[in-house]
PDB file of C-alpha atoms in Angstrom:
ATOM      1  CA  MET Y   1       3.740 -10.441  13.814  1.00 90.00           C
ATOM      2  CA  ASN Y   2       5.364 -13.842  13.567  1.00 94.00           C
ATOM      3  CA  GLN Y   3       6.326 -15.045  17.054  1.00 96.00           C
ATOM      4  CA  SER Y   4       9.691 -16.495  15.991  1.00 97.00           C
ATOM      5  CA  TRP Y   5      10.565 -13.150  14.400  1.00 98.00           C
ATOM      6  CA  LYS Y   6       9.442 -11.279  17.511  1.00 97.00           C
ATOM      7  CA  LYS Y   7      11.414 -13.596  19.803  1.00 98.00           C
ATOM      8  CA  PHE Y   8      14.497 -13.097  17.650  1.00 98.00           C
ATOM      9  CA  LEU Y   9      14.183  -9.303  17.783  1.00 98.00           C
ATOM     10  CA  LEU Y  10      13.798  -9.406  21.567  1.00 97.00           C
ATOM     11  CA  GLY Y  11      17.060 -11.343  21.644  1.00 97.00           C
ATOM     12  CA  GLU Y  12      18.594  -8.511  19.612  1.00 96.00           C
ATOM     13  CA  ASN Y  13      17.747  -6.072  22.457  1.00 96.00           C
ATOM     14  CA  ALA Y  14      14.576  -4.772  20.831  1.00 96.00           C
ATOM     15  CA  SER Y  15      11.611  -3.644  22.906  1.00 97.00           C
ATOM     16  CA  PHE Y  16       8.014  -3.297  21.757  1.00 96.00           C
ATOM     17  CA  GLU Y  17       6.399   0.011  22.720  1.00 92.00           C
ATOM     18  CA  ASN Y  18       3.056   1.294  21.378  1.00 87.00           C
ATOM     19  CA  ASN Y  19       3.260  -0.843  18.226  1.00 89.00           C
ATOM     20  CA  GLN Y  20       6.795   0.378  17.582  1.00 95.00           C
ATOM     21  CA  ILE Y  21      10.031  -1.624  17.679  1.00 97.00           C
ATOM     22  CA  VAL Y  22      12.686   0.241  19.652  1.00 96.00           C
ATOM     23  CA  PHE Y  23      16.405  -0.450  19.946  1.00 95.00           C
ATOM     24  CA  PRO Y  24      18.915   1.026  22.442  1.00 91.00           C
ATOM     25  CA  THR Y  25      19.803   4.558  21.378  1.00 73.00           C
ATOM     26  CA  VAL Y  26      23.152   4.943  19.606  1.00 72.00           C
ATOM     27  CA  ASP Y  27      24.597   7.454  17.173  1.00 73.00           C
ATOM     28  CA  LEU Y  28      23.568   6.143  13.753  1.00 75.00           C
ATOM     29  CA  GLU Y  29      24.420   9.222  11.709  1.00 78.00           C
ATOM     30  CA  ASN Y  30      25.974   8.211   8.371  1.00 79.00           C
ATOM     31  CA  HIS Y  31      25.609   4.490   9.153  1.00 86.00           C
ATOM     32  CA  ASN Y  32      23.738   1.929   7.109  1.00 91.00           C
ATOM     33  CA  ARG Y  33      20.634   0.920   9.037  1.00 94.00           C
ATOM     34  CA  ILE Y  34      18.283  -2.033   9.207  1.00 96.00           C
ATOM     35  CA  TYR Y  35      14.677  -1.864  10.402  1.00 97.00           C
ATOM     36  CA  ALA Y  36      11.965  -4.285  11.437  1.00 98.00           C
ATOM     37  CA  VAL Y  37       8.993  -2.495   9.863  1.00 98.00           C
ATOM     38  CA  SER Y  38       6.062  -2.707  12.281  1.00 96.00           C
ATOM     39  CA  ASN Y  39       3.339  -0.420  10.899  1.00 97.00           C
ATOM     40  CA  LEU Y  40       2.775  -2.411   7.697  1.00 98.00           C
ATOM     41  CA  SER Y  41       1.560  -5.927   6.919  1.00 98.00           C
ATOM     42  CA  VAL Y  42       0.996  -8.057   3.827  1.00 98.00           C
ATOM     43  CA  LEU Y  43      -2.273  -9.233   2.290  1.00 99.00           C
ATOM     44  CA  THR Y  44      -1.711 -11.924  -0.346  1.00 99.00           C
ATOM     45  CA  VAL Y  45      -4.114 -12.176  -3.285  1.00 99.00           C
ATOM     46  CA  SER Y  46      -3.853 -15.391  -5.279  1.00 98.00           C
ATOM     47  CA  GLY Y  47      -5.913 -17.450  -7.699  1.00 98.00           C
ATOM     48  CA  ARG Y  48      -6.604 -17.677 -11.431  1.00 98.00           C
ATOM     49  CA  ASP Y  49      -8.770 -14.524 -11.410  1.00 98.00           C
ATOM     50  CA  ALA Y  50      -6.536 -12.406  -9.150  1.00 98.00           C
ATOM     51  CA  VAL Y  51      -5.526  -9.941 -11.892  1.00 98.00           C
ATOM     52  CA  THR Y  52      -9.074  -9.312 -13.099  1.00 97.00           C
ATOM     53  CA  PHE Y  53     -10.353  -9.047  -9.547  1.00 98.00           C
ATOM     54  CA  LEU Y  54      -7.746  -6.519  -8.414  1.00 98.00           C
ATOM     55  CA  GLN Y  55      -8.097  -4.557 -11.644  1.00 98.00           C
ATOM     56  CA  GLY Y  56     -11.733  -3.905 -10.743  1.00 97.00           C
ATOM     57  CA  GLN Y  57     -10.962  -2.823  -7.183  1.00 98.00           C
ATOM     58  CA  THR Y  58      -7.784  -0.733  -7.325  1.00 98.00           C
ATOM     59  CA  THR Y  59      -6.755   2.659  -8.701  1.00 98.00           C
ATOM     60  CA  CYS Y  60      -3.530   1.363 -10.272  1.00 97.00           C
ATOM     61  CA  ASN Y  61      -3.080  -0.724 -13.407  1.00 97.00           C
ATOM     62  CA  VAL Y  62      -2.448  -4.213 -12.061  1.00 98.00           C
ATOM     63  CA  ASN Y  63      -1.266  -5.360 -15.503  1.00 96.00           C
ATOM     64  CA  ASP Y  64       1.814  -3.167 -15.025  1.00 94.00           C
ATOM     65  CA  ILE Y  65       2.896  -5.077 -11.919  1.00 95.00           C
ATOM     66  CA  SER Y  66       5.448  -7.850 -12.426  1.00 93.00           C
ATOM     67  CA  GLU Y  67       8.223  -9.670 -10.603  1.00 91.00           C
ATOM     68  CA  THR Y  68      10.472  -6.682 -11.348  1.00 89.00           C
ATOM     69  CA  LYS Y  69       7.972  -3.829 -11.059  1.00 92.00           C
ATOM     70  CA  SER Y  70       5.983  -2.796  -8.009  1.00 94.00           C
ATOM     71  CA  GLY Y  71       3.755   0.222  -7.560  1.00 94.00           C
ATOM     72  CA  LEU Y  72       1.551   2.277  -5.302  1.00 96.00           C
ATOM     73  CA  GLY Y  73      -2.224   2.124  -5.467  1.00 98.00           C
ATOM     74  CA  ALA Y  74      -5.384   2.479  -3.411  1.00 99.00           C
ATOM     75  CA  PHE Y  75      -8.726   0.894  -2.641  1.00 98.00           C
ATOM     76  CA  CYS Y  76     -11.596   3.393  -2.765  1.00 98.00           C
ATOM     77  CA  THR Y  77     -15.222   3.584  -1.732  1.00 97.00           C
ATOM     78  CA  ALA Y  78     -17.903   4.060  -4.380  1.00 96.00           C
ATOM     79  CA  LYS Y  79     -17.604   7.801  -3.677  1.00 96.00           C
ATOM     80  CA  GLY Y  80     -13.910   7.763  -4.572  1.00 97.00           C
ATOM     81  CA  ARG Y  81     -12.633   8.089  -1.006  1.00 98.00           C
ATOM     82  CA  VAL Y  82      -9.432   6.177  -0.265  1.00 99.00           C
ATOM     83  CA  ILE Y  83      -9.911   3.383   2.260  1.00 99.00           C
ATOM     84  CA  THR Y  84      -6.228   2.551   2.234  1.00 99.00           C
ATOM     85  CA  THR Y  85      -3.154   2.961   0.093  1.00 99.00           C
ATOM     86  CA  PHE Y  86      -0.840   0.036  -0.634  1.00 99.00           C
ATOM     87  CA  LEU Y  87       2.395  -0.967  -2.299  1.00 98.00           C
ATOM     88  CA  LEU Y  88       1.730  -3.820  -4.722  1.00 97.00           C
ATOM     89  CA  ALA Y  89       4.371  -6.439  -5.515  1.00 96.00           C
ATOM     90  CA  LYS Y  90       4.287  -9.820  -7.237  1.00 95.00           C
ATOM     91  CA  HIS Y  91       5.886 -13.162  -6.401  1.00 94.00           C
ATOM     92  CA  ASN Y  92       5.349 -16.491  -8.174  1.00 93.00           C
ATOM     93  CA  GLY Y  93       2.059 -15.274  -9.635  1.00 94.00           C
ATOM     94  CA  ASP Y  94       0.668 -14.068  -6.306  1.00 97.00           C
ATOM     95  CA  PHE Y  95       0.092 -10.394  -5.537  1.00 98.00           C
ATOM     96  CA  LEU Y  96       1.518  -9.082  -2.275  1.00 98.00           C
ATOM     97  CA  LEU Y  97      -0.205  -5.962  -0.981  1.00 99.00           C
ATOM     98  CA  VAL Y  98       1.847  -4.084   1.597  1.00 99.00           C
ATOM     99  CA  LEU Y  99      -0.559  -1.886   3.538  1.00 99.00           C
ATOM    100  CA  PRO Y 100      -1.110  -0.393   7.012  1.00 99.00           C
ATOM    101  CA  ALA Y 101      -1.453  -3.234   9.518  1.00 98.00           C
ATOM    102  CA  GLU Y 102      -4.412  -1.618  11.264  1.00 98.00           C
ATOM    103  CA  LEU Y 103      -6.419  -1.526   8.015  1.00 99.00           C
ATOM    104  CA  LEU Y 104      -5.634  -5.023   6.720  1.00 99.00           C
ATOM    105  CA  ALA Y 105      -8.614  -6.775   8.329  1.00 98.00           C
ATOM    106  CA  ILE Y 106     -10.986  -4.060   7.086  1.00 98.00           C
ATOM    107  CA  ILE Y 107      -9.750  -4.396   3.504  1.00 98.00           C
ATOM    108  CA  LYS Y 108      -9.768  -8.195   3.589  1.00 98.00           C
ATOM    109  CA  LYS Y 109     -13.376  -8.243   4.809  1.00 98.00           C
ATOM    110  CA  ARG Y 110     -14.431  -5.674   2.210  1.00 97.00           C
ATOM    111  CA  LEU Y 111     -12.744  -7.435  -0.708  1.00 98.00           C
ATOM    112  CA  GLN Y 112     -14.175 -10.778   0.356  1.00 97.00           C
ATOM    113  CA  MET Y 113     -17.668  -9.463  -0.404  1.00 95.00           C
ATOM    114  CA  TYR Y 114     -16.752  -8.869  -4.062  1.00 95.00           C
ATOM    115  CA  ILE Y 115     -15.150 -12.231  -4.831  1.00 96.00           C
ATOM    116  CA  LEU Y 116     -18.423 -14.115  -5.434  1.00 93.00           C
ATOM    117  CA  ARG Y 117     -17.543 -17.010  -7.785  1.00 94.00           C
ATOM    118  CA  ALA Y 118     -14.160 -15.698  -8.872  1.00 96.00           C
ATOM    119  CA  ASP Y 119     -11.110 -17.902  -8.325  1.00 98.00           C
ATOM    120  CA  VAL Y 120      -9.497 -15.557  -5.813  1.00 98.00           C
ATOM    121  CA  VAL Y 121      -8.046 -16.289  -2.378  1.00 98.00           C
ATOM    122  CA  LEU Y 122      -7.263 -13.568   0.174  1.00 99.00           C
ATOM    123  CA  THR Y 123      -4.691 -14.447   2.829  1.00 98.00           C
ATOM    124  CA  ASP Y 124      -3.597 -12.397   5.816  1.00 99.00           C
ATOM    125  CA  SER Y 125       0.156 -12.982   5.608  1.00 98.00           C
ATOM    126  CA  SER Y 126       1.045 -10.988   8.737  1.00 97.00           C
ATOM    127  CA  ASP Y 127       2.340 -14.161  10.384  1.00 97.00           C
ATOM    128  CA  ASP Y 128       4.037 -15.553   7.271  1.00 97.00           C
ATOM    129  CA  ILE Y 129       5.844 -12.561   5.754  1.00 98.00           C
ATOM    130  CA  CYS Y 130       8.191 -10.218   7.608  1.00 98.00           C
ATOM    131  CA  LEU Y 131       9.009  -6.705   6.441  1.00 98.00           C
ATOM    132  CA  LEU Y 132      12.538  -5.359   6.765  1.00 98.00           C
ATOM    133  CA  GLY Y 133      13.913  -1.995   5.755  1.00 96.00           C
ATOM    134  CA  LEU Y 134      17.436  -1.161   4.633  1.00 93.00           C
ATOM    135  CA  LEU Y 135      18.834   2.368   4.491  1.00 92.00           C
ATOM    136  CA  CYS Y 136      22.075   3.601   2.974  1.00 83.00           C
ATOM    137  CA  PRO Y 137      22.670   7.268   3.918  1.00 70.00           C
ATOM    138  CA  ASP Y 138      21.958   9.839   1.225  1.00 49.00           C
ATOM    139  CA  ASP Y 139      21.405  13.574   1.053  1.00 40.00           C
ATOM    140  CA  GLN Y 140      17.931  14.626   2.149  1.00 44.00           C
ATOM    141  CA  THR Y 141      16.633  17.700   0.414  1.00 40.00           C
ATOM    142  CA  GLY Y 142      13.681  18.097   2.752  1.00 41.00           C
ATOM    143  CA  SER Y 143      11.197  18.114  -0.124  1.00 43.00           C
ATOM    144  CA  ILE Y 144       8.819  15.352  -1.116  1.00 44.00           C
ATOM    145  CA  ALA Y 145      10.665  12.987  -3.406  1.00 45.00           C
ATOM    146  CA  VAL Y 146       8.617  11.714  -6.345  1.00 42.00           C
ATOM    147  CA  PRO Y 147       9.979   8.285  -7.314  1.00 42.00           C
ATOM    148  CA  ASP Y 148       9.521   6.599 -10.668  1.00 43.00           C
ATOM    149  CA  PRO Y 149       5.846   5.720 -11.324  1.00 38.00           C
ATOM    150  CA  LEU Y 150       6.597   2.056 -10.647  1.00 39.00           C
ATOM    151  CA  PHE Y 151       8.995   1.116  -7.885  1.00 73.00           C
ATOM    152  CA  THR Y 152      11.658  -1.245  -9.158  1.00 76.00           C
ATOM    153  CA  SER Y 153      11.598  -4.719  -7.608  1.00 79.00           C
ATOM    154  CA  TYR Y 154      14.626  -6.961  -7.253  1.00 70.00           C
ATOM    155  CA  PRO Y 155      13.684 -10.626  -6.812  1.00 65.00           C
ATOM    156  CA  GLN Y 156      16.366 -12.233  -4.657  1.00 67.00           C
ATOM    157  CA  GLN Y 157      17.073 -15.838  -3.787  1.00 64.00           C
ATOM    158  CA  ASP Y 158      14.989 -16.848  -0.733  1.00 71.00           C
ATOM    159  CA  VAL Y 159      13.541 -13.313  -0.529  1.00 80.00           C
ATOM    160  CA  LEU Y 160       9.992 -12.765  -1.782  1.00 89.00           C
ATOM    161  CA  ASN Y 161      10.750  -9.261  -2.990  1.00 90.00           C
ATOM    162  CA  GLN Y 162      13.110  -6.336  -2.506  1.00 89.00           C
ATOM    163  CA  ILE Y 163      11.572  -3.005  -3.503  1.00 91.00           C
ATOM    164  CA  ALA Y 164      13.641   0.105  -4.153  1.00 89.00           C
ATOM    165  CA  LEU Y 165      12.437   3.300  -2.461  1.00 91.00           C
ATOM    166  CA  PRO Y 166      13.785   6.877  -2.496  1.00 86.00           C
ATOM    167  CA  GLN Y 167      16.808   7.846  -0.352  1.00 84.00           C
ATOM    168  CA  ASN Y 168      18.625   4.585  -1.117  1.00 85.00           C
ATOM    169  CA  ARG Y 169      16.076   2.569   0.830  1.00 90.00           C
ATOM    170  CA  TYR Y 170      14.853  -0.961   0.222  1.00 91.00           C
ATOM    171  CA  LEU Y 171      11.768  -2.686   1.588  1.00 95.00           C
ATOM    172  CA  ILE Y 172      12.315  -6.439   1.856  1.00 94.00           C
ATOM    173  CA  LEU Y 173       9.537  -9.031   2.047  1.00 97.00           C
ATOM    174  CA  ALA Y 174      10.788 -12.333   3.450  1.00 96.00           C
ATOM    175  CA  LYS Y 175       9.698 -15.476   5.232  1.00 96.00           C
ATOM    176  CA  PRO Y 176      10.506 -15.392   8.990  1.00 97.00           C
ATOM    177  CA  SER Y 177      13.462 -17.788   8.758  1.00 96.00           C
ATOM    178  CA  LYS Y 178      15.018 -15.745   5.944  1.00 96.00           C
ATOM    179  CA  ALA Y 179      14.318 -12.468   7.774  1.00 97.00           C
ATOM    180  CA  ILE Y 180      16.183 -13.787  10.801  1.00 98.00           C
ATOM    181  CA  SER Y 181      19.178 -14.998   8.786  1.00 96.00           C
ATOM    182  CA  LEU Y 182      19.279 -11.791   6.736  1.00 94.00           C
ATOM    183  CA  TRP Y 183      19.194  -9.622   9.880  1.00 96.00           C
ATOM    184  CA  SER Y 184      21.937 -11.734  11.487  1.00 97.00           C
ATOM    185  CA  GLU Y 185      24.063 -11.451   8.365  1.00 93.00           C
ATOM    186  CA  LYS Y 186      23.669  -7.671   7.999  1.00 93.00           C
ATOM    187  CA  VAL Y 187      24.130  -6.837  11.684  1.00 93.00           C
ATOM    188  CA  GLY Y 188      26.792  -9.494  12.273  1.00 92.00           C
ATOM    189  CA  SER Y 189      28.936  -8.071   9.496  1.00 88.00           C
ATOM    190  CA  GLN Y 190      28.644  -4.657  11.203  1.00 87.00           C
ATOM    191  CA  HIS Y 191      27.685  -3.144   7.849  1.00 88.00           C
ATOM    192  CA  TYR Y 192      24.211  -2.342   9.208  1.00 92.00           C
ATOM    193  CA  ARG Y 193      22.987  -1.195  12.598  1.00 93.00           C
ATOM    194  CA  PRO Y 194      19.448  -1.673  13.958  1.00 96.00           C
ATOM    195  CA  ASP Y 195      17.265   1.418  14.178  1.00 96.00           C
ATOM    196  CA  ASN Y 196      13.783   2.109  15.527  1.00 96.00           C
ATOM    197  CA  SER Y 197      10.790   1.302  13.329  1.00 97.00           C
ATOM    198  CA  ALA Y 198       9.458   4.832  13.909  1.00 96.00           C
ATOM    199  CA  HIS Y 199      12.430   6.229  11.989  1.00 95.00           C
ATOM    200  CA  TRP Y 200      11.469   4.130   8.961  1.00 97.00           C
ATOM    201  CA  SER Y 201       7.976   5.633   9.147  1.00 98.00           C
ATOM    202  CA  TYR Y 202       9.589   9.071   9.439  1.00 97.00           C
ATOM    203  CA  LEU Y 203      11.505   8.452   6.196  1.00 96.00           C
ATOM    204  CA  ASP Y 204       8.243   7.447   4.501  1.00 97.00           C
ATOM    205  CA  ILE Y 205       6.873  10.841   5.539  1.00 98.00           C
ATOM    206  CA  ILE Y 206       9.908  12.649   4.115  1.00 96.00           C
ATOM    207  CA  ASP Y 207       9.460  10.718   0.864  1.00 95.00           C
ATOM    208  CA  GLY Y 208       5.777  11.593   0.614  1.00 96.00           C
ATOM    209  CA  ILE Y 209       4.455   8.025   0.827  1.00 97.00           C
ATOM    210  CA  PRO Y 210       0.863   8.443   2.051  1.00 98.00           C
ATOM    211  CA  TRP Y 211       0.034   5.707   4.553  1.00 98.00           C
ATOM    212  CA  LEU Y 212      -3.423   5.975   6.119  1.00 99.00           C
ATOM    213  CA  THR Y 213      -4.796   5.054   9.539  1.00 98.00           C
ATOM    214  CA  ALA Y 214      -8.269   4.314  10.856  1.00 98.00           C
ATOM    215  CA  LEU Y 215      -8.588   8.063  11.545  1.00 98.00           C
ATOM    216  CA  THR Y 216      -7.811   9.106   7.963  1.00 99.00           C
ATOM    217  CA  SER Y 217      -9.404   6.224   6.058  1.00 99.00           C
ATOM    218  CA  GLU Y 218     -12.185   7.376   3.682  1.00 98.00           C
ATOM    219  CA  GLU Y 219     -11.297  11.064   4.155  1.00 98.00           C
ATOM    220  CA  PHE Y 220      -9.507  11.839   0.866  1.00 98.00           C
ATOM    221  CA  ILE Y 221      -9.706  11.107  -2.845  1.00 97.00           C
ATOM    222  CA  PRO Y 222      -6.513   9.747  -4.500  1.00 98.00           C
ATOM    223  CA  GLN Y 223      -5.468  13.103  -6.011  1.00 97.00           C
ATOM    224  CA  MET Y 224      -5.467  14.713  -2.554  1.00 97.00           C
ATOM    225  CA  LEU Y 225      -2.804  12.147  -1.588  1.00 98.00           C
ATOM    226  CA  ASN Y 226      -0.731  12.834  -4.732  1.00 97.00           C
ATOM    227  CA  LEU Y 227      -1.315   9.240  -5.836  1.00 97.00           C
ATOM    228  CA  ASP Y 228      -1.727  10.390  -9.430  1.00 95.00           C
ATOM    229  CA  LYS Y 229       1.718  12.027  -9.273  1.00 93.00           C
ATOM    230  CA  LEU Y 230       3.191   8.912  -7.638  1.00 94.00           C
ATOM    231  CA  GLY Y 231       1.961   6.610 -10.394  1.00 93.00           C
ATOM    232  CA  GLY Y 232      -0.745   5.088  -8.217  1.00 96.00           C
ATOM    233  CA  VAL Y 233      -3.714   5.995 -10.448  1.00 97.00           C
ATOM    234  CA  SER Y 234      -4.411   4.788 -13.990  1.00 96.00           C
ATOM    235  CA  PHE Y 235      -6.844   6.897 -16.009  1.00 94.00           C
ATOM    236  CA  ASN Y 236      -7.119   4.510 -18.957  1.00 92.00           C
ATOM    237  CA  LYS Y 237      -7.377   1.014 -17.479  1.00 90.00           C
ATOM    238  CA  GLY Y 238     -11.175   0.878 -17.219  1.00 88.00           C
ATOM    239  CA  CYS Y 239     -13.679   0.761 -14.386  1.00 94.00           C
ATOM    240  CA  TYR Y 240     -12.966   0.127 -10.717  1.00 96.00           C
ATOM    241  CA  THR Y 241     -14.751   0.995  -7.502  1.00 95.00           C
ATOM    242  CA  GLY Y 242     -14.748   4.799  -7.136  1.00 94.00           C
ATOM    243  CA  GLN Y 243     -13.397   5.351 -10.663  1.00 95.00           C
ATOM    244  CA  GLU Y 244     -16.127   7.774 -11.739  1.00 94.00           C
ATOM    245  CA  ILE Y 245     -15.289  10.336  -9.038  1.00 94.00           C
ATOM    246  CA  VAL Y 246     -11.532   9.970  -9.505  1.00 95.00           C
ATOM    247  CA  ALA Y 247     -11.787  10.353 -13.296  1.00 93.00           C
ATOM    248  CA  ARG Y 248     -14.163  13.312 -13.060  1.00 92.00           C
ATOM    249  CA  THR Y 249     -11.686  15.185 -10.870  1.00 89.00           C
ATOM    250  CA  HIS Y 250      -8.929  14.460 -13.378  1.00 87.00           C
ATOM    251  CA  TYR Y 251     -10.753  15.334 -16.605  1.00 86.00           C
ATOM    252  CA  LEU Y 252     -13.160  18.077 -15.530  1.00 83.00           C
ATOM    253  CA  GLY Y 253     -10.979  20.072 -13.206  1.00 75.00           C
ATOM    254  CA  LYS Y 254      -8.390  19.501 -10.540  1.00 80.00           C
ATOM    255  CA  SER Y 255      -8.334  18.637  -6.877  1.00 86.00           C
ATOM    256  CA  LYS Y 256      -8.717  21.638  -4.589  1.00 92.00           C
ATOM    257  CA  ARG Y 257      -6.446  19.958  -2.054  1.00 95.00           C
ATOM    258  CA  GLU Y 258      -3.043  18.339  -2.285  1.00 96.00           C
ATOM    259  CA  MET Y 259      -0.574  16.551  -0.054  1.00 98.00           C
ATOM    260  CA  ARG Y 260       2.351  18.618   1.206  1.00 98.00           C
ATOM    261  CA  LEU Y 261       5.276  18.121   3.536  1.00 98.00           C
ATOM    262  CA  ALA Y 262       5.247  20.435   6.549  1.00 98.00           C
ATOM    263  CA  GLU Y 263       7.171  20.880   9.775  1.00 98.00           C
ATOM    264  CA  GLY Y 264       6.751  22.447  13.179  1.00 97.00           C
ATOM    265  CA  VAL Y 265       8.287  22.579  16.639  1.00 96.00           C
ATOM    266  CA  MET Y 266       6.240  20.625  19.181  1.00 95.00           C
ATOM    267  CA  THR Y 267       6.707  18.109  21.981  1.00 92.00           C
ATOM    268  CA  LEU Y 268       4.245  15.530  20.652  1.00 94.00           C
ATOM    269  CA  PRO Y 269       3.309  14.707  17.049  1.00 96.00           C
ATOM    270  CA  PRO Y 270      -0.250  15.579  16.021  1.00 97.00           C
ATOM    271  CA  GLU Y 271      -2.851  12.852  15.773  1.00 98.00           C
ATOM    272  CA  PRO Y 272      -3.792  11.808  12.225  1.00 98.00           C
ATOM    273  CA  ASN Y 273      -6.729  13.860  10.900  1.00 98.00           C
ATOM    274  CA  THR Y 274      -5.941  16.831  13.176  1.00 98.00           C
ATOM    275  CA  ALA Y 275      -7.463  19.938  11.585  1.00 98.00           C
ATOM    276  CA  ILE Y 276      -5.332  22.806  10.242  1.00 98.00           C
ATOM    277  CA  PHE Y 277      -6.418  26.445   9.982  1.00 97.00           C
ATOM    278  CA  ASP Y 278      -4.877  29.615   8.550  1.00 96.00           C
ATOM    279  CA  ASP Y 279      -4.515  32.180  11.330  1.00 94.00           C
ATOM    280  CA  ASP Y 280      -3.830  34.944   8.801  1.00 92.00           C
ATOM    281  CA  ALA Y 281      -7.336  34.465   7.396  1.00 88.00           C
ATOM    282  CA  GLY Y 282      -8.834  35.696  10.660  1.00 86.00           C
ATOM    283  CA  THR Y 283     -11.029  32.614  11.060  1.00 86.00           C
ATOM    284  CA  GLU Y 284     -10.567  29.067  12.252  1.00 86.00           C
ATOM    285  CA  GLU Y 285     -11.985  27.589   9.073  1.00 94.00           C
ATOM    286  CA  VAL Y 286     -10.380  24.220   8.392  1.00 96.00           C
ATOM    287  CA  VAL Y 287      -8.028  24.400   5.387  1.00 97.00           C
ATOM    288  CA  GLY Y 288      -6.369  21.016   5.789  1.00 98.00           C
ATOM    289  CA  ARG Y 289      -5.807  17.846   7.781  1.00 98.00           C
ATOM    290  CA  VAL Y 290      -2.767  16.009   9.123  1.00 99.00           C
ATOM    291  CA  LEU Y 291      -2.134  12.685   7.434  1.00 98.00           C
ATOM    292  CA  GLN Y 292       0.754  11.567   9.615  1.00 98.00           C
ATOM    293  CA  GLY Y 293       3.471  13.227  11.680  1.00 98.00           C
ATOM    294  CA  LEU Y 294       6.558  12.090  13.597  1.00 97.00           C
ATOM    295  CA  ILE Y 295       9.225  13.906  15.582  1.00 95.00           C
ATOM    296  CA  HIS Y 296      12.915  13.530  14.789  1.00 89.00           C
ATOM    297  CA  LYS Y 297      15.709  15.690  16.197  1.00 85.00           C
ATOM    298  CA  ASN Y 298      13.268  18.033  17.988  1.00 86.00           C
ATOM    299  CA  CYS Y 299      11.313  18.805  14.823  1.00 94.00           C
ATOM    300  CA  CYS Y 300       8.025  17.297  13.724  1.00 98.00           C
ATOM    301  CA  LYS Y 301       7.803  16.473  10.044  1.00 98.00           C
ATOM    302  CA  MET Y 302       4.305  15.736   8.785  1.00 99.00           C
ATOM    303  CA  LEU Y 303       2.378  14.983   5.648  1.00 99.00           C
ATOM    304  CA  ILE Y 304      -0.726  17.136   5.426  1.00 99.00           C
ATOM    305  CA  VAL Y 305      -3.591  17.400   2.968  1.00 98.00           C
ATOM    306  CA  ILE Y 306      -4.245  21.095   2.444  1.00 98.00           C
ATOM    307  CA  GLN Y 307      -6.026  23.391   0.036  1.00 96.00           C
ATOM    308  CA  VAL Y 308      -4.015  24.504  -2.975  1.00 93.00           C
ATOM    309  CA  TYR Y 309      -2.486  27.964  -2.425  1.00 91.00           C
ATOM    310  CA  ASP Y 310      -1.213  30.325  -5.125  1.00 86.00           C
ATOM    311  CA  GLU Y 311       1.300  31.715  -2.631  1.00 89.00           C
ATOM    312  CA  LYS Y 312       2.877  30.028   0.362  1.00 91.00           C
ATOM    313  CA  PRO Y 313       0.744  30.635   3.487  1.00 92.00           C
ATOM    314  CA  HIS Y 314       2.497  31.815   6.646  1.00 93.00           C
ATOM    315  CA  GLY Y 315      -0.227  31.469   9.267  1.00 95.00           C
ATOM    316  CA  LEU Y 316      -0.905  27.735   9.297  1.00 97.00           C
ATOM    317  CA  LYS Y 317      -1.629  26.278  12.721  1.00 97.00           C
ATOM    318  CA  LEU Y 318      -2.838  22.977  14.092  1.00 98.00           C
ATOM    319  CA  LYS Y 319      -6.307  23.059  15.567  1.00 96.00           C
ATOM    320  CA  ASN Y 320      -5.205  21.525  18.862  1.00 95.00           C
ATOM    321  CA  PRO Y 321      -4.892  22.909  22.412  1.00 93.00           C
ATOM    322  CA  ASP Y 322      -1.399  24.313  21.707  1.00 93.00           C
ATOM    323  CA  GLN Y 323      -2.297  25.625  18.231  1.00 95.00           C
ATOM    324  CA  ASN Y 324       1.196  24.711  17.035  1.00 96.00           C
ATOM    325  CA  LYS Y 325       2.444  26.708  14.073  1.00 97.00           C
ATOM    326  CA  ILE Y 326       3.468  24.674  11.027  1.00 98.00           C
ATOM    327  CA  THR Y 327       5.329  25.614   7.853  1.00 98.00           C
ATOM    328  CA  LEU Y 328       5.116  24.127   4.382  1.00 97.00           C
ATOM    329  CA  ILE Y 329       8.418  22.790   3.070  1.00 94.00           C
TER     330      ILE Y 329
END
């Protein structure tokens, strides 16, 4: 994180706890909110061959991405397992990949091996680009929202990109100086109030945006994360790393697992990749895994990857010491 940005947030009464940015607790119900997004970072891909290079490494169709269109995608292993998901935007010809901060170095190192003689430059922009979130209150149905296949982008003056998300949310990519002035403007006008970065991650869970961690990287194929339904997989763009497995699942059958939103009452959220079993089956055979979970208002909402059921199961439990019961939403 940029040190000027961090110093500014500290001056705004923020505290940094376990990689989260926390503000003093206030009642924010029905208020517009602003977030300093801490779990994501930006990898910039530039150069004359950037489009061709990314087209051969990602599940999405990079040709569809423009200054006004962003989209989800993934990098896969040769076996079709997702290393990380990302949100891809474009600014002045460069591609900006928003992805989990803890996986950025891994992806950068991996992609570097494939550049060879291509005119491609990979830049860790964690210190150069800040991520802000804006929320305008909207009804929450509790179900996974499936946005348009390509997230609309709104290029703004002095802002690298502003990407529309479900629930009247916007993810803003900005240089540190602009992030500071934008925050001061929004909060100073009292139209927006600061909220904890964990709540932004919670809203991503509600919206079914599948962010991975080191514990879930290389565990799932794209269809298990609903990336095909979210517009993050192109089945006609040509070859890319892992394409054979992904295409075979699409054309010769269907994924036996899918991503679902679930909830449960517990004191601590489950660790990513926590196993799930169906108690009604009479065994502790693993039927799914936790992708990510966070607690809000005494209830833990989580994204899970679980086997496809014909009827809603009622005996799902986490395979942890408390064997917490969870329910599909």
